[in-house]
PDB file of C-alpha atoms in Angstrom:
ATOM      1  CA  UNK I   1     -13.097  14.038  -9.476  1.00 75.00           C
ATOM      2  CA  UNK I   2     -12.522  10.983 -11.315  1.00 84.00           C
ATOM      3  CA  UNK I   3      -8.862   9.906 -11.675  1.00 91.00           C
ATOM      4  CA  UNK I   4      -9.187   9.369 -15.656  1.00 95.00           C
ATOM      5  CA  UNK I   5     -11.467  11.661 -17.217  1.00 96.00           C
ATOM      6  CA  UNK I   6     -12.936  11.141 -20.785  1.00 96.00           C
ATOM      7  CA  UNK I   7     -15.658  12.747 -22.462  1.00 91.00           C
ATOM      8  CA  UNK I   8     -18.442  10.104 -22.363  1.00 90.00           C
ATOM      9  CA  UNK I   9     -19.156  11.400 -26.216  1.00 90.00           C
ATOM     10  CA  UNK I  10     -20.902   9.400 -28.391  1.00 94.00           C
ATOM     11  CA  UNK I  11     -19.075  10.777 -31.273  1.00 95.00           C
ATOM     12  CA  UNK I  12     -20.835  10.006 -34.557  1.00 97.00           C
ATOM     13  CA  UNK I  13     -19.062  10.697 -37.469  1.00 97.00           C
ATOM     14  CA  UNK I  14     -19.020   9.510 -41.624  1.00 98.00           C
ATOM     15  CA  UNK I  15     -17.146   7.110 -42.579  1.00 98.00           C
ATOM     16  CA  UNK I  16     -13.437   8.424 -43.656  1.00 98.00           C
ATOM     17  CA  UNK I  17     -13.611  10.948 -41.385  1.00 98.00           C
ATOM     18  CA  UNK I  18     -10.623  11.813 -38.523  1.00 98.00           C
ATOM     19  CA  UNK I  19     -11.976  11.829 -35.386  1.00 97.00           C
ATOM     20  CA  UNK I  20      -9.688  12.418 -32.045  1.00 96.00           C
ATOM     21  CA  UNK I  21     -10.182  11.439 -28.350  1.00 95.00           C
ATOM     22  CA  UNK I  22      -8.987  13.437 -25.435  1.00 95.00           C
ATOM     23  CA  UNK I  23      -8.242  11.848 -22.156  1.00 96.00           C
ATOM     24  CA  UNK I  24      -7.179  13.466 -18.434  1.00 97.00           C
ATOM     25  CA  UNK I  25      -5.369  12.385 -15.694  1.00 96.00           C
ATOM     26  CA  UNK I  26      -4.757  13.257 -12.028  1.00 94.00           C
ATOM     27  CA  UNK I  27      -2.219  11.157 -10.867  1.00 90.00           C
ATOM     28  CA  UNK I  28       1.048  12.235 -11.596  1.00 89.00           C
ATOM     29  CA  UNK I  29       2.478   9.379 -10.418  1.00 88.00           C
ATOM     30  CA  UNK I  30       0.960   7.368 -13.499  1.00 88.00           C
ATOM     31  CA  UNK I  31       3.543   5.495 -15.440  1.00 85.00           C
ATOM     32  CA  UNK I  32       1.852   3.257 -17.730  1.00 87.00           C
ATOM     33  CA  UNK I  33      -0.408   4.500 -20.337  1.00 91.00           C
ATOM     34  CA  UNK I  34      -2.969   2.515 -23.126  1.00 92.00           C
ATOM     35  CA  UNK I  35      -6.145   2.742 -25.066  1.00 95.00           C
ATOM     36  CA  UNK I  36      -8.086  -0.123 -24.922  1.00 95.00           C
ATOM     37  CA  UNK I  37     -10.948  -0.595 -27.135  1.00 97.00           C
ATOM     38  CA  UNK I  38     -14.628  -2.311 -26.021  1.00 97.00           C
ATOM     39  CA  UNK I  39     -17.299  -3.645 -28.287  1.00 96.00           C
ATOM     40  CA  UNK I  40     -20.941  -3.631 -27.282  1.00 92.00           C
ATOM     41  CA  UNK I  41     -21.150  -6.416 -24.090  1.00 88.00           C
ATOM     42  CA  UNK I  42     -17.529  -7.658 -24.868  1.00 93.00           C
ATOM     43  CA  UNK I  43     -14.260  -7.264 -23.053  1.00 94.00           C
ATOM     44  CA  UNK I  44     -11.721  -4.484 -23.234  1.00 94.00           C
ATOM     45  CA  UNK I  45      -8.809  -5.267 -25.567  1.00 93.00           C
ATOM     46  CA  UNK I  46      -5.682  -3.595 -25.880  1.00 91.00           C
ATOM     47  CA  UNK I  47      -5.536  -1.121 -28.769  1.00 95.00           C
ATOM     48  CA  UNK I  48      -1.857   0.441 -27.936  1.00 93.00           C
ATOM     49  CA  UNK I  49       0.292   1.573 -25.687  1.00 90.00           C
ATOM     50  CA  UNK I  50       1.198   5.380 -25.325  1.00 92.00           C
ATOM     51  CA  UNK I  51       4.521   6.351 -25.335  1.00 86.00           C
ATOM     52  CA  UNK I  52       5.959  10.148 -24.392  1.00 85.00           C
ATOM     53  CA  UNK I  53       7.580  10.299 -28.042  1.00 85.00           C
ATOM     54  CA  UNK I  54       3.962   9.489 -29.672  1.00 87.00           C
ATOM     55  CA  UNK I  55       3.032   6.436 -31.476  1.00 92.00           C
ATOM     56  CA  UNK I  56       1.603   4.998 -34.298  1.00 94.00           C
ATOM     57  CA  UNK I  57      -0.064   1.946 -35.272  1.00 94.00           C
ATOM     58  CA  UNK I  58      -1.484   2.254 -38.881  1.00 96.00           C
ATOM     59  CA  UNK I  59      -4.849   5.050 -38.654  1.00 98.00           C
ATOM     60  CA  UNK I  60      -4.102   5.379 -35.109  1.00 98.00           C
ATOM     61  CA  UNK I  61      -1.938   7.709 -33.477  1.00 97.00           C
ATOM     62  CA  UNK I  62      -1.656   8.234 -29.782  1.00 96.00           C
ATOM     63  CA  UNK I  63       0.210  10.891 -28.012  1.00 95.00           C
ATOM     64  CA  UNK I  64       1.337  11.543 -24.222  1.00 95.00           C
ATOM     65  CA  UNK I  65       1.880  14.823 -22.420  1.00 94.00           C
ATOM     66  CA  UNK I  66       3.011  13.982 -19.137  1.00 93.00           C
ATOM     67  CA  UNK I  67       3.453  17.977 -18.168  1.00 93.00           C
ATOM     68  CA  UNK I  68      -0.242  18.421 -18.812  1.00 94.00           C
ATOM     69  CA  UNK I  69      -1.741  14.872 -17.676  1.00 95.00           C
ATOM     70  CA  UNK I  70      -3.044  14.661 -20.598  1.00 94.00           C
ATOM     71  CA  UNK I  71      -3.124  11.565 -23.490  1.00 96.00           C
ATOM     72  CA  UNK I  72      -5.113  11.738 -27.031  1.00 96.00           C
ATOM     73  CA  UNK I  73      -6.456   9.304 -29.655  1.00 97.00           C
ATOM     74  CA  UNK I  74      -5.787   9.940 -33.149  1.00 97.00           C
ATOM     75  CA  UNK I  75      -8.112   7.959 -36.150  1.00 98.00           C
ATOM     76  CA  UNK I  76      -7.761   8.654 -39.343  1.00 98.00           C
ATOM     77  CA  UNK I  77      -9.710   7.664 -42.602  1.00 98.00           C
ATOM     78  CA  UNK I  78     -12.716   6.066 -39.787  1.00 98.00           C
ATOM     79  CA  UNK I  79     -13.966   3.006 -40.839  1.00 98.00           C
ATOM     80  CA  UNK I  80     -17.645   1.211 -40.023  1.00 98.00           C
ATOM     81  CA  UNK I  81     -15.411  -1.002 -38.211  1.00 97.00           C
ATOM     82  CA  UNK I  82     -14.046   1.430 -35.973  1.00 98.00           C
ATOM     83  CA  UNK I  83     -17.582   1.986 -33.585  1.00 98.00           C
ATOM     84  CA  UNK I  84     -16.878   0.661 -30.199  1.00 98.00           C
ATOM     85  CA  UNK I  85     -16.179   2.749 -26.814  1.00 97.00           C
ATOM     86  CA  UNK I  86     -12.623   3.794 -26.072  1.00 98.00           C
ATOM     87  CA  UNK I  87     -11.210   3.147 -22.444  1.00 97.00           C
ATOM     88  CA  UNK I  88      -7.795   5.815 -22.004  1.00 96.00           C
ATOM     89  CA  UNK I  89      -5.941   3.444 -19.309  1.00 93.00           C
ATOM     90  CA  UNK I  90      -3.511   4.286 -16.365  1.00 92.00           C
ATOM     91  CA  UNK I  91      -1.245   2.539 -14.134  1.00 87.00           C
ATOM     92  CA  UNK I  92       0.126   4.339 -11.462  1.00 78.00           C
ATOM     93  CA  UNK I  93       3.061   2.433 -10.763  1.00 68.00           C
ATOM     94  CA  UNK I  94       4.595  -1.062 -12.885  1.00 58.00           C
ATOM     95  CA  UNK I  95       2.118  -3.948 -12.633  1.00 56.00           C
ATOM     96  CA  UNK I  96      -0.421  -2.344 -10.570  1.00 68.00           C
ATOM     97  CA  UNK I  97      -3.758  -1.713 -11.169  1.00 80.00           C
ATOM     98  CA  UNK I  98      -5.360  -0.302 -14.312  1.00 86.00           C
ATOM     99  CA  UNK I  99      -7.343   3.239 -13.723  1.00 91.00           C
ATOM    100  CA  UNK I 100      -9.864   3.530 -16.749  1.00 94.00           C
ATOM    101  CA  UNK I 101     -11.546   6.535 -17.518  1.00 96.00           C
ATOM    102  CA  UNK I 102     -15.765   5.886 -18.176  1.00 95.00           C
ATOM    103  CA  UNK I 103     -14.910   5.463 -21.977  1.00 96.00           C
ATOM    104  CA  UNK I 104     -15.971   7.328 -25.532  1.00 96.00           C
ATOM    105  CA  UNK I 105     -18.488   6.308 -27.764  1.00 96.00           C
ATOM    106  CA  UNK I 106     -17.692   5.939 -31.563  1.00 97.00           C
ATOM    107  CA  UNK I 107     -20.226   5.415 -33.605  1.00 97.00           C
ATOM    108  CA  UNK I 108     -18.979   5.320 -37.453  1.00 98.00           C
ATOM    109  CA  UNK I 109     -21.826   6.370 -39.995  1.00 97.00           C
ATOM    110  CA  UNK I 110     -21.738   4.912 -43.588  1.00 95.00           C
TER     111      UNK I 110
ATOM    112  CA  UNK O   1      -3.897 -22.010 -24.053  1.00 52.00           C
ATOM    113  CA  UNK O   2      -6.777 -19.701 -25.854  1.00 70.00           C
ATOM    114  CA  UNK O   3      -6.334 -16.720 -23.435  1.00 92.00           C
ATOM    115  CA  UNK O   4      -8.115 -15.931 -20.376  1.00 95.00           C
ATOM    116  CA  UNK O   5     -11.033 -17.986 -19.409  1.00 97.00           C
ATOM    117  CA  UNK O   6     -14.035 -17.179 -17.070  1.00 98.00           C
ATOM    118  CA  UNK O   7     -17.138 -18.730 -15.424  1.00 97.00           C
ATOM    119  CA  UNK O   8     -20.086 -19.039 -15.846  1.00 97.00           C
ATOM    120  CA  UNK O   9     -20.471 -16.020 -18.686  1.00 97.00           C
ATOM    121  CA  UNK O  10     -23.748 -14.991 -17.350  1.00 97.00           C
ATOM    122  CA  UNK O  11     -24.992 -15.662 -13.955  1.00 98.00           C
ATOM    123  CA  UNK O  12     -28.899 -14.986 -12.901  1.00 98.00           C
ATOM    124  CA  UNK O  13     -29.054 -14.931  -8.974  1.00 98.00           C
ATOM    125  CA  UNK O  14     -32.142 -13.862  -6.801  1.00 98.00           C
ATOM    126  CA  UNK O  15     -31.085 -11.439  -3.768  1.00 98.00           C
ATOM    127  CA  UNK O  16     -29.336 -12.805  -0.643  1.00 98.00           C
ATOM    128  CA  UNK O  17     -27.563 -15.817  -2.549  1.00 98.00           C
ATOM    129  CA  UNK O  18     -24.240 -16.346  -2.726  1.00 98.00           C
ATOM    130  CA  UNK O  19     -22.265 -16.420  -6.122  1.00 98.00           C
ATOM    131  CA  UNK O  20     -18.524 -17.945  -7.137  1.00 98.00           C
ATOM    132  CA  UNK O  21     -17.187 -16.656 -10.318  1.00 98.00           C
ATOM    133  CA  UNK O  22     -13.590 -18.642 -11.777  1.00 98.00           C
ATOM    134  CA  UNK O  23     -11.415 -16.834 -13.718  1.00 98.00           C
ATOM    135  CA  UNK O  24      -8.218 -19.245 -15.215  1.00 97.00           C
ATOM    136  CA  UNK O  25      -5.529 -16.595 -16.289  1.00 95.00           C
ATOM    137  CA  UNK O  26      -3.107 -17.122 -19.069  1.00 92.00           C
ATOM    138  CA  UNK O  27      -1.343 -20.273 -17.732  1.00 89.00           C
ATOM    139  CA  UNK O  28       2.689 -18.461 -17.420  1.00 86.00           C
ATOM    140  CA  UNK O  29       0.572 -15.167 -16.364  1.00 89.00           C
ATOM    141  CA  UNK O  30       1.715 -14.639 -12.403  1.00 89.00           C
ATOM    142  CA  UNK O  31      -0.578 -11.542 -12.107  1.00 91.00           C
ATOM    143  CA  UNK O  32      -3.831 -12.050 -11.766  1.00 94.00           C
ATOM    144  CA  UNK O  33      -7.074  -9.177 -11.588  1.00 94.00           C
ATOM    145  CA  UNK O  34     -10.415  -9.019 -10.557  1.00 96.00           C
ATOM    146  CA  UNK O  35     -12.465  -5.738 -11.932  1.00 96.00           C
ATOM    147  CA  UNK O  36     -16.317  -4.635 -12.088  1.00 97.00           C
ATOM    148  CA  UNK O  37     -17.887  -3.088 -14.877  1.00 97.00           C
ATOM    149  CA  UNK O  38     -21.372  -1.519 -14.856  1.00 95.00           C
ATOM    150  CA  UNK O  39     -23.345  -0.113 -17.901  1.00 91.00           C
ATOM    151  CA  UNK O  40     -22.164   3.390 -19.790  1.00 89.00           C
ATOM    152  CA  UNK O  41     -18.713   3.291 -17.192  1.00 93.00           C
ATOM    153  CA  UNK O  42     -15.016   1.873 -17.536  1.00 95.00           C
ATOM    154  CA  UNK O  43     -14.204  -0.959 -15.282  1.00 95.00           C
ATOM    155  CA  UNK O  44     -13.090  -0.230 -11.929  1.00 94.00           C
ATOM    156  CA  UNK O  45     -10.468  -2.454 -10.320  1.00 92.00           C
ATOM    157  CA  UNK O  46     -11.356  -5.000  -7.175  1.00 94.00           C
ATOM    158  CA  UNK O  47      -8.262  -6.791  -6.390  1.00 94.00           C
ATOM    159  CA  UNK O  48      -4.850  -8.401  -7.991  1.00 91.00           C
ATOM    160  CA  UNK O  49      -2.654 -11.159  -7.197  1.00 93.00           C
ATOM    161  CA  UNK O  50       0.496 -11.874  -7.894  1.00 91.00           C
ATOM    162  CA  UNK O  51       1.215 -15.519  -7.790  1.00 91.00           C
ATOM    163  CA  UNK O  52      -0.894 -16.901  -4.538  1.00 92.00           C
ATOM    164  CA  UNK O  53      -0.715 -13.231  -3.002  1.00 92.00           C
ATOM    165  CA  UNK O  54      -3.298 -11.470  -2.518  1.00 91.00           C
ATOM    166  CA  UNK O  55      -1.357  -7.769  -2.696  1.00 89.00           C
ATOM    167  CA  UNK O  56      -3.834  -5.088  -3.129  1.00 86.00           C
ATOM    168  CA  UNK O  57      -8.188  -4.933  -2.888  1.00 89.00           C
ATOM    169  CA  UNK O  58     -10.148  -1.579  -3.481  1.00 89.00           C
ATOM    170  CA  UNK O  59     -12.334  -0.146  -0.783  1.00 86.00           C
ATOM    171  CA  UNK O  60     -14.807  -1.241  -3.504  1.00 82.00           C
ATOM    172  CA  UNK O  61     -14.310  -5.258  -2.214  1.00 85.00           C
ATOM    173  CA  UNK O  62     -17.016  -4.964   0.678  1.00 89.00           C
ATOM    174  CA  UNK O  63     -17.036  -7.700   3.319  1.00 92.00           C
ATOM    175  CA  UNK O  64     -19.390  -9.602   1.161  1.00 96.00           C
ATOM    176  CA  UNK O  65     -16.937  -9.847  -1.609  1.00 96.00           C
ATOM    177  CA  UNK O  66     -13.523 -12.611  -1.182  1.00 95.00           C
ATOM    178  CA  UNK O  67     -11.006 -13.598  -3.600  1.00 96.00           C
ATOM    179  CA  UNK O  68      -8.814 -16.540  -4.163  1.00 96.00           C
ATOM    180  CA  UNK O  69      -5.941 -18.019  -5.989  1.00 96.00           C
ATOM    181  CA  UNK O  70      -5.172 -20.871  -3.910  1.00 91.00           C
ATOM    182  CA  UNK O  71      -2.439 -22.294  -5.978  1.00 87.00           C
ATOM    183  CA  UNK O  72      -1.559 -19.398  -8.413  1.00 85.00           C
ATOM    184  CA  UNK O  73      -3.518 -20.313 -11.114  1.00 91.00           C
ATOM    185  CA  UNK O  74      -6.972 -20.008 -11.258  1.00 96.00           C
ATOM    186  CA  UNK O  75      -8.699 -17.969  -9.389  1.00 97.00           C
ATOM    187  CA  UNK O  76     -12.618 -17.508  -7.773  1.00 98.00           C
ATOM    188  CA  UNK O  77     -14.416 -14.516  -6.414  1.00 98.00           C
ATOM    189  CA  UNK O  78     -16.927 -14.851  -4.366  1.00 97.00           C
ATOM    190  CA  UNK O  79     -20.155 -12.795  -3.166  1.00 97.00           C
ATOM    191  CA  UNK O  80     -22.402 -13.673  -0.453  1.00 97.00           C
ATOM    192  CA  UNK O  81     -25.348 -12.017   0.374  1.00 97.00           C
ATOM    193  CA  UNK O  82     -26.229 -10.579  -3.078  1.00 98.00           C
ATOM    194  CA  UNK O  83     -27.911  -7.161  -3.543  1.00 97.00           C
ATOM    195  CA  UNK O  84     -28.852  -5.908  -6.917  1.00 96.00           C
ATOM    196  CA  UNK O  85     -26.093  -3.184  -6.816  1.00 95.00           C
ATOM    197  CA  UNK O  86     -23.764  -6.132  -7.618  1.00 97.00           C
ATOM    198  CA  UNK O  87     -25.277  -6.712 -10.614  1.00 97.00           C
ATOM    199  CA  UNK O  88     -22.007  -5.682 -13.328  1.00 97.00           C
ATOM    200  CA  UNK O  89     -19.746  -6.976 -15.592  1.00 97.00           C
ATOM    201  CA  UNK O  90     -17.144  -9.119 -13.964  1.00 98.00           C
ATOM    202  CA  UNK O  91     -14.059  -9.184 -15.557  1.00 97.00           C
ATOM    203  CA  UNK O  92     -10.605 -11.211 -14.833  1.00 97.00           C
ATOM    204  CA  UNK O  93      -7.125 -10.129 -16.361  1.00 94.00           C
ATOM    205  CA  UNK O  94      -4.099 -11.358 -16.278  1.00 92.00           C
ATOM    206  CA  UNK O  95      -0.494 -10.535 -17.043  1.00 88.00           C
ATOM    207  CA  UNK O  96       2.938 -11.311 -16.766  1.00 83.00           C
ATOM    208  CA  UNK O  97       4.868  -8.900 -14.615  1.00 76.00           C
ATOM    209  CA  UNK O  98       3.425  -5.280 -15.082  1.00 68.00           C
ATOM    210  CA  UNK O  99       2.169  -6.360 -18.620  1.00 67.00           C
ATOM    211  CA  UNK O 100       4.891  -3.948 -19.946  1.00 66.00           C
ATOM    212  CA  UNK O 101       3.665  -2.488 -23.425  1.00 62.00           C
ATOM    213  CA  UNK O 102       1.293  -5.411 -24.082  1.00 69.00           C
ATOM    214  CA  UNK O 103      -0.779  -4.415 -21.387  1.00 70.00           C
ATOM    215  CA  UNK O 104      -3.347  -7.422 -19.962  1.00 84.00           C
ATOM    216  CA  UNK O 105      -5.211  -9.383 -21.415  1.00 90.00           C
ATOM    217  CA  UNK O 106      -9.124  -9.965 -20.388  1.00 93.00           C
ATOM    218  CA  UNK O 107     -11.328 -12.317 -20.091  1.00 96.00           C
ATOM    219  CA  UNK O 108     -15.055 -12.654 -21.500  1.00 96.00           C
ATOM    220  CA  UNK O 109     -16.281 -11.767 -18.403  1.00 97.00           C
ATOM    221  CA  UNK O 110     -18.917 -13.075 -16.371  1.00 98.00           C
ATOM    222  CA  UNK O 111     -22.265 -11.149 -16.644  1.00 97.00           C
ATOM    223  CA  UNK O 112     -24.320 -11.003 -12.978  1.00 98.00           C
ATOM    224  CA  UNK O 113     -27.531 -10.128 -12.705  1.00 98.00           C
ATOM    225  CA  UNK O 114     -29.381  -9.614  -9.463  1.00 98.00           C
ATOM    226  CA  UNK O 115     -33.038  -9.775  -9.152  1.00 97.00           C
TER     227      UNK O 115
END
């Protein structure tokens, strides 16, 4: 069993649409939690952190539940601009490694 | 200082050679990381130094692979012997501390392909 579990999707959806990304975790020793976005052949980039109170950063929402392992992705109103893959990130302890999970495919539809 | 730098961005290498990637972190970065990506999965971590240390590798570094950062800065990975399994995505972070909410920041990447 993988450490971070995502479904691989792709999730295609219209434009405008709220779409939401699940994300699973098996260490419970994990501290650190982020959702980094991809782009086709490009590097991961940060998208947010996750906090245990929930956060939000404009269309995006993320939320922790530490009882259940267990993190989610939030967008709302999707734009074109939004396709990419979506890594759900863990660090098991501060400054360590990142664990990503495989990643989920957006694909935004006009 | 534009971020985190790597090199070459694509490397084409027949079997059995030996390859050097160089990855030059963000220059007041003292963390430095070395992870593989392959196609369709999320990058899985290789090794990480903090400063000139060399503190943690995954069973994924073979014997073929090594890893340097002889004067905590830059740093090379190297691969002897290639086999086409190594073909991947190889990507360099870096960070200061444990990256706290900001996370790491990552490279370009250097693209190997093994033939």
């Amino acid at each position: 069993r993988k450490e971070v579990e995502q479904d691989p999707g792709p999730f295609n959806v219209p434009e405008g649409a709220t779409v939401a990304f699940n994300c699973t975790y098996s260490n419970s020793a994990s501290q650190s939690f982020f959702w980094y976005r991809q782009d086709c052949r490009k590097e991961p980039k940060l998208l947010m952190s996750v906090y245990s109170s929930g956060n939000e950063d404009g269309r995006f929402t993320a939320q922790l539940n530490r009882a259940s392992q267990y993190i989610s992705l939030l967008i709302r109103d999707s734009k074109l601009s939004d396709s990419a893959t979506y890594l759900c990130v863990v660090t098991a302890n501060a400054g360590n490694m990142l664990t990503f999970g495989g990643g989920t495919r957006l694909m935004v539809k006009p | 200082d534009t971020g985190v730098s790597q090199n070459p961005r694509h490397k084409i290498t027949k079997r059995g050679q030996n390859v050097t990637f160089r990855c030059d972190p963000i220059s007041e970065h003292n963390r430095l990381y070395w992870y593989r990506q392959t196609l369709g999965q999320g990058p899985e971590f290789l090794t990480y130094f903090q400063n000139e240390a060399q503190l943690e590798k995954s069973r994924l570094l073979s014997d073929r692979f090594s890893a340097e950062r002889p004067k905590g800065s830059f740093s090379t990975l190297e691969i002897q012997r290639t086999e086409q399994g190594d073909s991947a995505m190889y990507l360099c972070a870096s960070s200061y501390g444990s990256g706290g909410p900001y996370g790491y920041t990552f490279g370009s990447g250097t693209r190997l392909t093994v033939v």
